[in-house]
Short mmCIF file of C-alpha atoms in Angstrom, two decimals:
data_model
loop_
_atom_site.label_atom_id
_atom_site.label_comp_id
_atom_site.label_asym_id
_atom_site.label_seq_id
_atom_site.Cartn_x
_atom_site.Cartn_y
_atom_site.Cartn_z
CA MET A 1 8.04 79.15 -10.32
CA SER A 2 5.28 76.33 -10.67
CA ALA A 3 1.97 76.92 -8.91
CA ALA A 4 0.74 75.45 -6.05
CA ARG A 5 -0.48 72.07 -5.96
CA GLU A 6 -4.19 71.96 -6.04
CA LYS A 7 -5.61 70.33 -3.00
CA PHE A 8 -9.08 68.85 -1.99
CA GLY A 9 -11.14 70.75 0.27
CA SER A 10 -11.78 68.74 3.44
CA ARG A 11 -11.49 64.67 3.64
CA LEU A 12 -15.07 64.10 2.91
CA GLY A 13 -14.66 65.76 -0.24
CA PHE A 14 -11.76 63.50 -0.89
CA ILE A 15 -13.33 60.33 0.42
CA LEU A 16 -16.76 61.20 -1.81
CA ALA A 17 -14.51 61.78 -4.98
CA THR A 18 -12.29 58.82 -4.26
CA ALA A 19 -15.09 56.58 -3.87
CA GLY A 20 -16.91 58.17 -6.94
CA SER A 21 -13.96 57.01 -8.74
CA ALA A 22 -14.60 53.60 -7.36
CA VAL A 23 -18.14 53.31 -7.96
CA GLY A 24 -19.29 52.35 -10.97
CA ILE A 25 -20.94 50.00 -13.57
CA GLY A 26 -19.10 47.29 -12.06
CA ASN A 27 -20.59 47.81 -8.73
CA LEU A 28 -24.26 48.51 -9.29
CA VAL A 29 -24.64 45.23 -11.87
CA GLY A 30 -21.10 43.14 -12.32
CA PHE A 31 -20.68 42.45 -8.62
CA PRO A 32 -24.50 41.44 -7.83
CA VAL A 33 -24.59 39.49 -10.85
CA ASN A 34 -21.11 37.49 -9.95
CA ALA A 35 -22.27 37.33 -6.61
CA ALA A 36 -25.35 35.34 -7.69
CA LYS A 37 -23.50 33.19 -10.01
CA ASN A 38 -20.73 32.24 -7.63
CA GLY A 39 -22.30 31.16 -4.07
CA GLY A 40 -24.31 34.09 -3.16
CA GLY A 41 -23.21 34.97 0.46
CA ALA A 42 -19.86 32.98 0.16
CA PHE A 43 -18.89 35.15 -2.72
CA LEU A 44 -19.27 38.27 -0.69
CA PHE A 45 -16.99 36.75 1.94
CA ILE A 46 -14.37 36.13 -0.20
CA TYR A 47 -14.93 39.45 -1.59
CA ALA A 48 -14.70 40.87 1.56
CA ILE A 49 -11.20 39.26 2.34
CA PHE A 50 -9.53 40.35 -0.85
CA VAL A 51 -10.63 44.14 -0.09
CA ILE A 52 -8.94 44.01 3.38
CA LEU A 53 -5.93 41.07 2.68
CA VAL A 54 -4.93 42.72 -0.73
CA CYS A 55 -6.58 45.73 -1.98
CA LEU A 56 -6.64 47.91 1.09
CA PRO A 57 -2.62 47.73 1.15
CA VAL A 58 -2.42 48.51 -2.49
CA MET A 59 -4.32 51.37 -2.15
CA ILE A 60 -2.51 52.56 0.78
CA ALA A 61 0.43 52.52 -1.22
CA GLU A 62 -0.72 53.94 -4.06
CA LEU A 63 -2.11 56.94 -2.03
CA SER A 64 0.91 57.64 0.20
CA PHE A 65 3.51 57.36 -3.12
CA GLY A 66 0.97 60.29 -4.82
CA ARG A 67 0.71 62.45 -1.70
CA TYR A 68 4.06 62.24 -0.89
CA THR A 69 5.46 63.27 -4.46
CA SER A 70 2.70 65.73 -4.99
CA LYS A 71 2.81 64.53 -8.51
CA ASP A 72 0.89 62.87 -11.63
CA PRO A 73 1.67 59.53 -11.50
CA LEU A 74 4.29 60.16 -14.51
CA GLY A 75 5.82 63.01 -12.68
CA ALA A 76 5.69 60.73 -9.36
CA TYR A 77 7.59 58.02 -10.99
CA ARG A 78 10.15 60.75 -12.68
CA LYS A 79 10.63 62.41 -9.15
CA MET A 80 11.51 59.20 -6.87
CA SER A 81 13.60 57.26 -9.62
CA ASN A 82 15.50 60.24 -10.46
CA GLY A 83 14.59 59.62 -14.32
CA SER A 84 15.10 55.76 -14.36
CA ALA A 85 14.08 54.67 -18.03
CA PRO A 86 12.35 51.55 -16.54
CA TRP A 87 10.28 53.71 -14.05
CA LEU A 88 9.66 56.18 -16.28
CA ALA A 89 7.91 53.80 -18.45
CA ALA A 90 5.92 52.75 -15.75
CA GLY A 91 4.96 56.12 -15.06
CA TRP A 92 3.97 56.55 -18.88
CA LEU A 93 2.04 53.20 -18.75
CA SER A 94 0.07 54.79 -15.51
CA VAL A 95 -0.81 57.68 -17.42
CA ILE A 96 -1.59 55.77 -20.93
CA THR A 97 -3.68 53.28 -19.00
CA PRO A 98 -6.59 55.33 -17.66
CA PHE A 99 -6.80 57.53 -21.04
CA PHE A 100 -7.59 54.99 -22.57
CA ILE A 101 -10.28 53.23 -20.00
CA GLY A 102 -11.56 56.47 -19.86
CA VAL A 103 -12.35 55.90 -23.74
CA PHE A 104 -14.40 52.46 -23.55
CA TYR A 105 -16.06 54.24 -20.26
CA ALA A 106 -16.78 57.48 -22.24
CA VAL A 107 -18.77 55.13 -24.85
CA ILE A 108 -20.65 53.28 -22.18
CA THR A 109 -21.53 56.66 -20.49
CA ILE A 110 -22.91 57.90 -23.61
CA TRP A 111 -25.14 54.85 -23.97
CA ILE A 112 -26.27 55.17 -20.47
CA LEU A 113 -27.35 58.74 -20.91
CA ALA A 114 -28.97 58.05 -23.81
CA TYR A 115 -31.19 55.17 -21.67
CA LEU A 116 -31.55 58.17 -19.22
CA VAL A 117 -33.26 60.72 -21.37
CA LYS A 118 -35.21 57.60 -23.05
CA ALA A 119 -36.59 56.50 -19.76
CA VAL A 120 -37.48 60.20 -19.26
CA THR A 121 -39.35 61.23 -21.86
CA GLY A 122 -41.73 58.07 -21.58
CA ASN A 123 -40.02 55.73 -24.31
CA LEU A 124 -39.75 52.93 -22.03
CA ASN A 125 -41.48 50.22 -24.34
CA GLU A 126 -38.70 51.24 -27.01
CA LEU A 127 -36.40 50.31 -24.22
CA ALA A 128 -37.47 46.95 -23.12
CA ASP A 129 -37.34 45.89 -26.66
CA PRO A 130 -34.12 44.06 -27.29
CA ALA A 131 -33.88 44.90 -30.77
CA THR A 132 -33.31 48.31 -29.79
CA PHE A 133 -29.90 48.56 -28.15
CA SER A 134 -28.50 46.89 -31.05
CA ALA A 135 -29.80 49.49 -33.39
CA PHE A 136 -29.11 52.25 -30.86
CA ILE A 137 -25.27 51.53 -31.05
CA GLN A 138 -25.30 51.41 -34.69
CA SER A 139 -27.04 54.90 -35.05
CA LYS A 140 -25.67 58.13 -35.67
CA GLU A 141 -27.83 59.51 -32.45
CA LEU A 142 -25.16 58.33 -30.25
CA PHE A 143 -22.94 61.22 -31.04
CA TYR A 144 -25.25 64.04 -29.92
CA TYR A 145 -25.59 62.30 -26.45
CA LEU A 146 -21.12 62.10 -26.72
CA ILE A 147 -21.59 65.91 -26.95
CA GLY A 148 -23.64 66.30 -23.65
CA VAL A 149 -21.31 63.82 -21.74
CA ALA A 150 -18.36 66.08 -23.04
CA VAL A 151 -19.80 69.06 -21.65
CA VAL A 152 -20.95 67.36 -18.27
CA VAL A 153 -17.14 66.18 -17.84
CA TYR A 154 -15.57 69.09 -19.14
CA ALA A 155 -17.27 71.40 -16.53
CA ILE A 156 -16.27 69.61 -13.77
CA LEU A 157 -12.46 68.75 -14.77
CA ALA A 158 -12.03 72.44 -15.69
CA SER A 159 -13.46 74.00 -12.77
CA GLY A 160 -10.45 72.28 -10.85
CA VAL A 161 -10.37 70.18 -7.76
CA LYS A 162 -11.68 71.62 -4.65
CA GLU A 163 -14.64 73.72 -7.17
CA GLY A 164 -14.67 70.74 -9.79
CA ILE A 165 -13.92 67.15 -8.77
CA GLU A 166 -14.84 67.77 -5.05
CA ARG A 167 -17.95 69.49 -5.46
CA GLY A 168 -19.17 67.51 -7.99
CA ALA A 169 -18.84 64.52 -5.83
CA LYS A 170 -20.01 66.15 -2.86
CA ILE A 171 -23.37 66.56 -5.08
CA MET A 172 -23.64 62.90 -7.50
CA MET A 173 -22.65 60.63 -4.26
CA PRO A 174 -24.87 61.72 -1.76
CA ALA A 175 -27.60 61.71 -4.73
CA LEU A 176 -26.33 58.20 -5.89
CA PHE A 177 -26.60 57.06 -2.50
CA VAL A 178 -30.28 58.02 -1.62
CA LEU A 179 -31.27 56.79 -5.31
CA LEU A 180 -29.73 53.41 -4.61
CA LEU A 181 -31.54 53.26 -1.16
CA LEU A 182 -35.16 54.37 -2.34
CA LEU A 183 -34.83 51.89 -5.41
CA VAL A 184 -33.61 49.02 -2.60
CA GLY A 185 -36.72 49.72 -0.85
CA PHE A 186 -39.02 49.93 -3.47
CA VAL A 187 -37.74 46.57 -4.85
CA LEU A 188 -37.92 45.03 -1.82
CA THR A 189 -41.61 45.53 -1.68
CA LEU A 190 -42.30 43.46 -5.08
CA ASP A 191 -43.79 39.63 -5.32
CA ASN A 192 -41.12 37.13 -4.54
CA ALA A 193 -38.32 39.74 -3.86
CA VAL A 194 -37.83 37.69 -0.63
CA ALA A 195 -36.40 34.80 -2.57
CA GLY A 196 -33.78 37.12 -4.52
CA VAL A 197 -32.30 38.07 -0.88
CA SER A 198 -31.98 34.78 0.26
CA TYR A 199 -30.25 33.80 -2.86
CA TYR A 200 -28.06 36.62 -2.42
CA VAL A 201 -26.98 36.69 1.21
CA ILE A 202 -26.96 33.11 2.25
CA PRO A 203 -23.49 31.24 1.44
CA ASP A 204 -23.63 28.24 -0.76
CA PHE A 205 -19.58 27.44 -0.19
CA SER A 206 -19.94 24.35 -2.62
CA LYS A 207 -19.98 26.58 -5.57
CA ILE A 208 -16.76 28.44 -4.57
CA ASP A 209 -13.78 26.99 -6.67
CA GLY A 210 -10.75 28.53 -8.28
CA SER A 211 -12.03 30.33 -10.81
CA VAL A 212 -14.52 31.94 -8.11
CA VAL A 213 -11.80 32.70 -5.79
CA SER A 214 -9.82 34.28 -8.99
CA GLY A 215 -12.98 36.37 -9.82
CA ALA A 216 -13.73 37.85 -6.44
CA LEU A 217 -10.08 39.16 -6.42
CA GLY A 218 -10.25 40.37 -9.93
CA GLN A 219 -13.94 42.18 -9.32
CA ALA A 220 -12.32 43.56 -5.56
CA PHE A 221 -9.20 44.79 -7.35
CA PHE A 222 -10.81 46.85 -10.47
CA SER A 223 -14.07 48.06 -8.22
CA LEU A 224 -11.42 49.95 -5.92
CA SER A 225 -9.40 51.82 -9.01
CA LEU A 226 -6.22 49.96 -8.42
CA GLY A 227 -3.75 50.18 -11.32
CA MET A 228 -5.44 53.21 -12.97
CA GLY A 229 -3.12 56.07 -11.80
CA ILE A 230 -6.11 57.79 -10.25
CA LEU A 231 -5.23 56.78 -6.05
CA ILE A 232 -1.74 58.27 -7.12
CA THR A 233 -2.98 61.41 -8.74
CA TYR A 234 -6.12 61.88 -6.09
CA GLY A 235 -3.13 60.92 -3.20
CA SER A 236 -1.20 64.02 -4.58
CA TYR A 237 -4.41 66.45 -3.78
CA MET A 238 -4.57 65.29 -0.12
CA ASN A 239 -3.59 67.41 2.65
CA GLU A 240 -0.61 66.69 5.17
CA ASP A 241 -2.50 65.89 7.85
CA THR A 242 -5.36 63.62 6.51
CA ASN A 243 -4.99 60.26 7.98
CA LEU A 244 -4.51 58.64 4.91
CA PRO A 245 -5.10 54.79 6.52
CA SER A 246 -8.57 55.66 7.77
CA SER A 247 -9.48 57.53 4.69
CA ALA A 248 -8.64 54.50 2.31
CA ARG A 249 -10.77 52.40 4.87
CA THR A 250 -13.78 54.54 4.83
CA VAL A 251 -13.23 54.57 0.71
CA ALA A 252 -13.22 50.60 0.52
CA ILE A 253 -16.19 50.43 2.89
CA VAL A 254 -18.11 52.87 0.92
CA ASP A 255 -17.32 51.09 -2.38
CA THR A 256 -18.25 47.60 -0.97
CA GLY A 257 -21.56 48.97 0.73
CA VAL A 258 -22.73 50.26 -2.65
CA ALA A 259 -21.70 47.22 -4.40
CA PHE A 260 -23.64 44.99 -1.51
CA PHE A 261 -26.84 47.31 -1.89
CA ALA A 262 -26.76 47.17 -5.75
CA GLY A 263 -27.17 43.41 -4.92
CA LEU A 264 -30.35 44.02 -2.92
CA LEU A 265 -31.36 45.90 -5.71
CA ILE A 266 -30.45 43.82 -8.82
CA LEU A 267 -31.36 39.99 -7.40
CA PRO A 268 -34.80 40.89 -5.76
CA ALA A 269 -35.68 42.56 -8.72
CA VAL A 270 -34.64 39.33 -11.11
CA PHE A 271 -36.36 36.91 -8.89
CA SER A 272 -39.66 39.01 -8.83
CA PHE A 273 -39.59 39.55 -12.91
CA ASP A 274 -38.86 35.83 -13.48
CA PRO A 275 -39.66 33.79 -10.16
CA GLY A 276 -38.40 30.79 -11.63
CA VAL A 277 -35.29 32.39 -12.77
CA ASN A 278 -31.64 30.31 -12.55
CA PRO A 279 -29.37 33.52 -11.58
CA GLU A 280 -26.47 31.24 -12.83
CA GLU A 281 -27.94 31.57 -16.70
CA LEU A 282 -27.84 35.56 -16.20
CA SER A 283 -25.21 37.20 -18.64
CA THR A 284 -21.91 37.89 -17.10
CA SER A 285 -21.80 41.02 -19.13
CA SER A 286 -22.90 44.54 -17.39
CA ILE A 287 -23.85 45.79 -20.61
CA THR A 288 -25.99 43.11 -21.59
CA LEU A 289 -28.01 43.65 -18.17
CA VAL A 290 -28.22 47.26 -18.05
CA PHE A 291 -29.59 47.69 -21.75
CA THR A 292 -31.65 44.90 -22.63
CA PHE A 293 -32.33 42.57 -19.40
CA LEU A 294 -33.07 45.53 -16.91
CA PRO A 295 -35.77 47.53 -19.13
CA LYS A 296 -37.64 44.40 -19.42
CA ILE A 297 -37.99 44.09 -15.58
CA PHE A 298 -38.62 47.90 -15.22
CA LEU A 299 -41.29 47.43 -18.14
CA ALA A 300 -42.80 44.59 -16.26
CA LEU A 301 -43.88 47.06 -13.37
CA GLU A 302 -46.66 48.32 -15.32
CA GLY A 303 -48.80 45.98 -14.01
CA GLY A 304 -48.39 46.94 -10.78
CA ILE A 305 -47.62 50.69 -10.76
CA GLY A 306 -48.47 51.75 -14.19
CA TYR A 307 -46.39 52.89 -17.06
CA THR A 308 -45.75 56.22 -15.56
CA GLY A 309 -44.93 54.68 -12.62
CA ALA A 310 -42.34 51.99 -14.50
CA SER A 311 -41.25 55.06 -16.56
CA VAL A 312 -39.90 56.99 -13.27
CA VAL A 313 -38.52 53.97 -11.32
CA ALA A 314 -36.40 53.34 -14.73
CA SER A 315 -35.69 57.01 -14.94
CA VAL A 316 -34.25 56.63 -11.30
CA PHE A 317 -32.24 53.71 -11.84
CA PHE A 318 -30.80 55.23 -15.42
CA LEU A 319 -29.84 58.83 -13.32
CA LEU A 320 -28.18 56.54 -10.58
CA VAL A 321 -25.89 54.75 -12.84
CA PHE A 322 -25.36 57.87 -14.78
CA PHE A 323 -23.94 59.42 -11.87
CA ALA A 324 -22.00 56.57 -11.25
CA ALA A 325 -20.45 56.40 -14.99
CA ILE A 326 -20.08 60.44 -14.20
CA THR A 327 -18.02 60.09 -11.45
CA SER A 328 -15.67 57.27 -12.33
CA LEU A 329 -14.93 59.06 -16.12
CA VAL A 330 -14.10 62.44 -14.54
CA SER A 331 -11.41 60.38 -12.10
CA ILE A 332 -10.24 58.47 -15.17
CA ILE A 333 -9.90 61.54 -17.33
CA GLU A 334 -7.98 63.72 -14.38
CA VAL A 335 -5.20 61.47 -14.70
CA PRO A 336 -3.78 62.23 -17.86
CA THR A 337 -5.44 65.68 -17.50
CA SER A 338 -2.72 66.45 -14.60
CA SER A 339 0.26 64.64 -16.01
CA LEU A 340 -0.30 67.15 -19.37
CA LYS A 341 -0.76 69.94 -17.06
CA GLU A 342 2.14 69.45 -14.98
CA GLU A 343 4.57 67.93 -17.60
CA ARG A 344 3.90 70.75 -20.07
CA GLY A 345 2.85 73.43 -17.49
CA TYR A 346 -0.66 74.00 -19.38
CA SER A 347 -3.54 75.89 -17.94
CA ARG A 348 -6.16 73.34 -16.43
CA PRO A 349 -8.92 74.48 -19.30
CA LYS A 350 -6.26 73.79 -21.88
CA ALA A 351 -4.87 70.45 -21.11
CA VAL A 352 -8.54 69.37 -20.48
CA SER A 353 -9.42 70.60 -23.99
CA ILE A 354 -6.77 68.56 -25.25
CA ILE A 355 -7.47 65.31 -23.44
CA GLY A 356 -10.83 65.41 -24.00
CA ILE A 357 -10.58 65.83 -27.57
CA GLY A 358 -8.44 62.87 -27.52
CA VAL A 359 -10.47 60.72 -25.25
CA ALA A 360 -13.51 62.21 -28.07
CA VAL A 361 -11.75 60.73 -31.03
CA PHE A 362 -10.74 57.59 -29.73
CA ALA A 363 -14.69 57.05 -28.65
CA ILE A 364 -15.78 57.85 -31.72
CA LEU A 365 -13.62 55.22 -33.27
CA CYS A 366 -14.58 52.88 -30.74
CA ALA A 367 -17.89 53.71 -31.11
CA LEU A 368 -17.88 52.92 -35.17
CA SER A 369 -16.50 49.83 -34.48
CA PHE A 370 -20.05 48.24 -33.42
CA GLY A 371 -20.89 47.51 -37.27
CA MET A 372 -20.85 51.12 -38.52
CA VAL A 373 -17.50 50.32 -39.74
CA SER A 374 -16.24 46.81 -40.99
CA PHE A 375 -12.32 47.97 -40.46
CA LEU A 376 -13.20 48.64 -37.00
CA THR A 377 -15.31 46.13 -36.42
CA GLU A 378 -12.75 43.63 -37.52
CA PHE A 379 -9.90 45.19 -36.47
CA ILE A 380 -7.99 42.62 -35.20
CA SER A 381 -7.64 38.85 -34.39
CA TYR A 382 -6.28 37.08 -31.39
CA GLY A 383 -8.27 34.63 -29.13
CA GLY A 384 -9.22 32.68 -32.08
CA ALA A 385 -11.67 35.35 -33.66
CA LYS A 386 -11.89 38.86 -35.17
CA GLN A 387 -12.07 41.41 -32.58
CA SER A 388 -13.49 44.72 -32.37
CA LEU A 389 -11.29 48.21 -31.82
CA PHE A 390 -13.42 48.70 -28.61
CA THR A 391 -12.86 44.98 -27.72
CA LEU A 392 -8.75 45.53 -27.92
CA VAL A 393 -9.19 48.68 -25.89
CA TYR A 394 -11.14 47.35 -23.17
CA ASP A 395 -9.29 43.76 -23.04
CA ILE A 396 -5.69 45.38 -22.97
CA PHE A 397 -6.28 48.38 -20.78
CA TYR A 398 -8.99 47.45 -18.43
CA ASP A 399 -8.78 43.81 -18.46
CA THR A 400 -4.81 43.12 -18.56
CA ILE A 401 -2.76 46.19 -17.71
CA LEU A 402 -4.43 47.16 -14.33
CA PRO A 403 -2.56 44.01 -12.44
CA LEU A 404 0.66 44.63 -13.88
CA ASN A 405 0.36 48.32 -12.80
CA GLY A 406 -0.31 47.03 -9.34
CA PHE A 407 2.45 44.95 -9.20
CA LEU A 408 4.63 47.75 -10.51
CA ILE A 409 3.57 50.50 -7.73
CA CYS A 410 3.97 47.87 -4.91
CA ILE A 411 7.81 46.70 -5.91
CA PHE A 412 8.37 50.68 -6.58
CA VAL A 413 7.08 51.54 -3.07
CA ILE A 414 9.12 48.71 -1.01
CA TYR A 415 12.15 48.43 -2.86
CA ARG A 416 12.70 51.61 -4.61
CA TRP A 417 10.90 54.11 -2.19
CA LYS A 418 11.90 52.17 0.80
CA LYS A 419 9.70 50.93 3.66
CA ALA A 420 10.87 53.74 6.18
CA ASN A 421 10.01 56.25 3.73
CA PHE A 422 6.60 54.66 3.20
CA ASN A 423 6.15 54.39 6.70
CA ALA A 424 7.07 57.85 7.91
CA GLU A 425 4.41 59.05 5.25
CA LEU A 426 1.59 57.14 6.55
CA GLU A 427 2.68 58.12 10.03
CA ALA A 428 1.60 61.94 8.85
CA GLY A 429 -1.70 62.83 10.04
CA ASN A 430 -1.67 59.43 11.98
CA PRO A 431 1.11 59.04 14.26
CA ALA A 432 -0.81 55.92 16.00
CA TYR A 433 0.21 53.83 12.78
CA LYS A 434 3.82 53.92 13.57
CA ASP A 435 4.31 50.01 15.07
CA SER A 436 0.83 49.12 14.72
CA PHE A 437 -0.42 45.71 13.35
CA LEU A 438 -1.64 47.55 10.06
CA GLN A 439 2.20 49.02 9.38
CA ARG A 440 3.29 45.24 9.48
CA TYR A 441 0.88 43.68 7.91
CA VAL A 442 1.13 46.30 4.82
CA ASN A 443 4.80 46.62 4.64
CA PHE A 444 4.61 42.43 4.66
CA SER A 445 2.11 41.88 1.95
CA VAL A 446 3.07 44.42 -0.49
CA GLY A 447 6.48 43.49 -0.28
CA THR A 448 6.18 39.75 -0.57
CA PHE A 449 2.51 37.95 -1.72
CA ILE A 450 0.45 40.51 -3.28
CA PRO A 451 2.84 41.54 -5.91
CA VAL A 452 3.27 37.77 -6.85
CA ILE A 453 -0.59 37.55 -7.01
CA LEU A 454 -1.24 40.67 -9.24
CA LEU A 455 2.11 39.07 -11.28
CA ILE A 456 0.48 35.67 -11.89
CA VAL A 457 -3.10 37.20 -12.71
CA PHE A 458 -1.51 39.44 -15.21
CA ILE A 459 0.29 36.53 -17.03
CA ASN A 460 -2.80 34.33 -16.87
CA THR A 461 -5.16 36.96 -18.43
CA VAL A 462 -2.49 37.61 -21.48
CA VAL A 463 -2.35 33.77 -22.04
CA LEU A 464 -6.01 33.39 -21.46
CA LYS A 465 -6.56 36.66 -23.93
CA ILE A 466 -4.45 35.13 -26.77
CA THR A 467 -5.25 31.50 -26.46
CA THR A 468 -8.70 31.32 -24.81
CA HIS A 469 -6.80 28.84 -22.28
CA SER A 470 -5.74 29.80 -18.66
CA LEU A 471 -2.04 29.37 -17.41
CA PRO A 472 -3.06 26.29 -15.07
CA TYR A 473 -4.18 24.65 -18.69
CA TYR A 474 -0.80 25.13 -19.83
CA LEU A 475 0.83 24.03 -16.42
CA GLY A 476 -1.19 20.46 -16.51
CA PHE A 477 -3.77 21.45 -14.26
CA GLY A 478 -6.79 21.50 -17.02
CA GLY A 479 -9.05 24.75 -17.04
#
């Protein structure tokens, strides 16, 4: 007889843990830069529309599927499809995807921990040198930080859902919010910060085109951890009396709020550092901004608050990003851990150990692909260039597969599980959901235009990665 399914201890714990899975580097750096480059307030408006009209229904579908089955993604598809081979493949894809997302996310978290330690120990001058990052990612030093990240993640996951994931989220997420607000408050006092705020929040609708709309949808979809199996897994840990639609809305609001306030941190800081900056020339890479550009901004504060003060600000920022990275990494690795635990009957510590070792091995290989091992650095050719193993993993499992996974869950929930069962699950804990406008909209959207959008995004991404031209180009629309 199998042990009872672990559950979150409270609705707050679920919300913080789920928000923790969604809040990551993309929120803290990628979102504000995308907004700045794509019309400021206009991008925010489009992003919010997509969160409400597209992402929230998919989030509700994933959470309800997980809660109803009380299974990991593979187990959920197996149970509800009676072992149908095509749907088992979808289940496997929902487990393999977060495993490999965990691989590249572990590498980035290692870098963040290293920069946090260096900032705390007074090495801000070193971090502000553009050559530091390139040298660090090719040094053996990063393997020591791998151990540190592994210890933290193992300690959280091995402790279980309630005592590990939920407790960790209850500590780190409030701390993340406080640190973010403190940094925003400080940055807004800097010279020329108001110019950054204005650029960020005042809409420039003239910049909105098809690529910006597509970018806003991608940012919203990826930001909320959709298609990763996380929401199915966390949904399986929800109590039956939890108001699922309300909880999903709260998570979406928290995630979007963090992204918005991150913009109030990054853009004013950039304008203060360089009053003549053109935000459209900022790098689209979150990695470049976090590890090469922002340390220079922190060092520039030395003239006003001294070197120690600048180091403190940098330390707080990297601690903020580290908390965001750890909460995301924990949720990502929990998906394959839950599957291994349930499918093979392993204890949680054993399952965490096996998955953790697997992630660590691939993370080491990816870390070596930044120049230390030529075979891994030039691992494969596509898109007209040689690509590293790290790039391959990122392009397949983060940039490409997530919309496909979202498409599959929409089709399964509406046409295999059926609307009546889907609605009944959502009415549990929320009787008012029955026959509501939200119910009608979710049923319609998940069963019609949302899967079409996600399938188009998936196909377009595949074409773009392989050929460097987007789908409209081959359909005669240019681009």
